[in-house]
Short mmCIF file of C-alpha atoms in Angstrom, two decimals:
data_model
loop_
_atom_site.label_atom_id
_atom_site.label_comp_id
_atom_site.label_asym_id
_atom_site.label_seq_id
_atom_site.Cartn_x
_atom_site.Cartn_y
_atom_site.Cartn_z
CA UNK A 1 94.14 121.43 93.43
CA UNK A 2 94.87 123.01 96.89
CA UNK A 3 91.74 125.22 96.80
CA UNK A 4 89.43 121.94 96.19
CA UNK A 5 91.27 120.03 99.41
CA UNK A 6 90.51 123.14 101.43
CA UNK A 7 86.96 123.22 99.89
CA UNK A 8 86.23 119.42 100.34
CA UNK A 9 87.85 119.18 104.04
CA UNK A 10 85.94 122.36 105.24
CA UNK A 11 82.83 120.69 104.23
CA UNK A 12 83.80 117.43 106.03
CA UNK A 13 85.60 118.64 109.33
CA UNK A 14 84.14 120.20 112.18
CA UNK A 15 84.91 123.58 112.54
CA UNK A 16 86.86 123.58 115.65
CA UNK A 17 89.41 121.89 113.48
CA UNK A 18 89.81 124.29 110.79
CA UNK A 19 92.12 126.60 111.36
CA UNK A 20 91.02 130.54 111.07
CA UNK A 21 93.14 132.19 108.17
CA UNK A 22 96.27 133.77 109.11
CA UNK A 23 95.04 137.16 108.77
CA UNK A 24 92.42 136.67 111.16
CA UNK A 25 94.69 135.02 113.73
CA UNK A 26 97.03 137.06 113.73
CA UNK A 27 99.91 134.76 113.51
CA UNK A 28 102.22 133.91 110.81
CA UNK A 29 101.07 132.67 107.57
CA UNK A 30 101.95 128.96 107.79
CA UNK A 31 100.00 127.12 110.50
CA UNK A 32 100.74 123.85 110.17
CA UNK A 33 102.96 121.34 107.99
CA UNK A 34 101.79 118.56 105.82
CA UNK A 35 103.41 116.67 103.28
CA UNK A 36 101.79 113.57 100.97
CA UNK A 37 102.85 110.94 98.98
CA UNK A 38 101.33 109.43 95.71
CA UNK A 39 100.24 106.20 95.08
CA UNK A 40 98.53 104.08 92.35
CA UNK A 41 97.30 101.55 95.38
CA UNK A 42 95.48 103.84 97.72
CA UNK A 43 94.27 100.64 99.86
CA UNK A 44 97.81 99.23 99.89
CA UNK A 45 99.26 102.13 101.06
CA UNK A 46 96.75 103.09 103.40
CA UNK A 47 97.36 99.80 105.30
CA UNK A 48 101.09 100.60 105.02
CA UNK A 49 100.67 103.75 107.00
CA UNK A 50 98.08 102.91 109.71
CA UNK A 51 100.63 100.05 110.61
CA UNK A 52 103.79 102.49 110.34
CA UNK A 53 102.34 105.46 112.19
CA UNK A 54 100.09 102.92 114.13
CA UNK A 55 96.37 105.17 114.06
CA UNK A 56 93.95 105.43 111.69
CA UNK A 57 93.40 108.21 109.17
CA UNK A 58 91.77 111.32 110.62
CA UNK A 59 90.31 111.55 106.62
CA UNK A 60 89.41 108.56 104.45
CA UNK A 61 88.41 109.53 101.00
CA UNK A 62 88.75 107.05 97.87
CA UNK A 63 91.56 109.23 96.66
CA UNK A 64 92.96 111.54 99.89
CA UNK A 65 93.82 109.65 103.26
CA UNK A 66 95.41 111.86 105.93
CA UNK A 67 97.16 110.65 109.06
CA UNK A 68 97.47 113.31 111.97
CA UNK A 69 101.28 113.56 112.55
CA UNK A 70 102.82 116.21 114.31
CA UNK A 71 100.26 118.86 114.20
CA UNK A 72 99.96 118.68 110.40
CA UNK A 73 98.86 115.57 107.73
CA UNK A 74 100.92 113.13 106.28
CA UNK A 75 98.51 112.09 103.35
CA UNK A 76 98.56 109.49 100.60
CA UNK A 77 96.95 110.38 97.07
CA UNK A 78 95.71 108.99 94.12
CA UNK A 79 98.37 109.64 91.90
CA UNK A 80 96.25 109.61 88.82
CA UNK A 81 94.18 112.33 90.17
CA UNK A 82 96.61 114.61 92.21
CA UNK A 83 100.11 113.89 90.56
CA UNK A 84 99.52 112.52 87.45
CA UNK A 85 103.01 111.78 85.62
CA UNK A 86 104.80 112.07 88.98
CA UNK A 87 107.06 109.31 89.14
CA UNK A 88 107.35 106.61 92.33
CA UNK A 89 109.60 107.80 95.16
CA UNK A 90 110.41 110.94 93.32
CA UNK A 91 108.78 113.62 95.43
CA UNK A 92 110.42 115.33 98.55
CA UNK A 93 111.46 113.72 101.59
CA UNK A 94 109.05 113.82 104.53
CA UNK A 95 111.22 114.34 107.41
CA UNK A 96 109.73 113.20 110.85
CA UNK A 97 110.90 113.50 114.17
CA UNK A 98 110.18 110.76 116.52
CA UNK A 99 111.40 109.63 120.06
CA UNK A 100 111.31 106.37 119.46
CA UNK A 101 112.77 105.14 116.47
CA UNK A 102 112.93 101.35 117.20
CA UNK A 103 109.17 101.24 117.51
CA UNK A 104 108.79 102.73 113.88
CA UNK A 105 111.54 100.63 112.75
CA UNK A 106 109.31 97.42 113.88
CA UNK A 107 105.94 98.71 112.87
CA UNK A 108 107.57 99.34 109.31
CA UNK A 109 108.92 95.82 109.31
CA UNK A 110 105.22 94.75 110.27
CA UNK A 111 103.84 96.25 107.26
CA UNK A 112 106.00 95.00 104.74
CA UNK A 113 108.13 97.78 104.54
CA UNK A 114 112.03 96.91 104.00
CA UNK A 115 113.87 99.18 106.85
CA UNK A 116 118.03 99.50 107.15
CA UNK A 117 119.28 99.77 110.52
CA UNK A 118 119.36 102.97 112.68
CA UNK A 119 121.86 105.36 111.32
CA UNK A 120 123.75 106.94 114.28
CA UNK A 121 125.76 110.23 113.85
CA UNK A 122 127.03 112.85 116.45
CA UNK A 123 123.47 114.54 118.06
CA UNK A 124 120.88 112.89 115.73
CA UNK A 125 119.75 109.37 114.83
CA UNK A 126 118.15 108.21 111.61
CA UNK A 127 115.42 106.22 110.16
CA UNK A 128 115.29 105.64 106.48
CA UNK A 129 111.88 103.60 105.32
CA UNK A 130 110.64 102.71 101.87
CA UNK A 131 107.12 102.54 101.37
CA UNK A 132 105.40 99.98 98.98
CA UNK A 133 105.37 102.69 96.47
CA UNK A 134 109.06 103.63 96.39
CA UNK A 135 108.79 106.54 98.37
CA UNK A 136 111.50 107.34 100.93
CA UNK A 137 110.50 108.79 104.34
CA UNK A 138 112.93 109.46 107.00
CA UNK A 139 112.42 109.61 111.06
CA UNK A 140 115.09 111.10 113.11
CA UNK A 141 115.62 111.63 116.69
CA UNK A 142 118.00 114.18 118.22
CA UNK A 143 120.13 112.86 120.96
CA UNK A 144 122.08 115.40 122.00
CA UNK A 145 125.07 113.83 121.96
#
């Protein structure tokens, strides 16, 4: 699957956006972070994440949609094609840093998500959003207190 996606993306993205292999770039082997969540409703999930991230996807294929997030990609993929057998909401939890949890909370509500209160702990605040597929996405803000 990774090889297919890399080949497909190399073909459709401008060369300037494709990272050099680590051996050629002289850097650590990990170049960027990405996460994906499987869905049975690509259109509904894309609509939810367009509102939540307040942006258009950088890749919009029928079974693979990716949003540019923090130098990497947050993608939604067709469960039947890329994650057959995966249960809704059972994957790893994407954990993203944000300086404005309140704005994310408002956008999640506007997208139709159930949004709990912002959890305030010493030094960190958390906002746990559940997407329409039952997938948990957690956003955090460091407060230094």
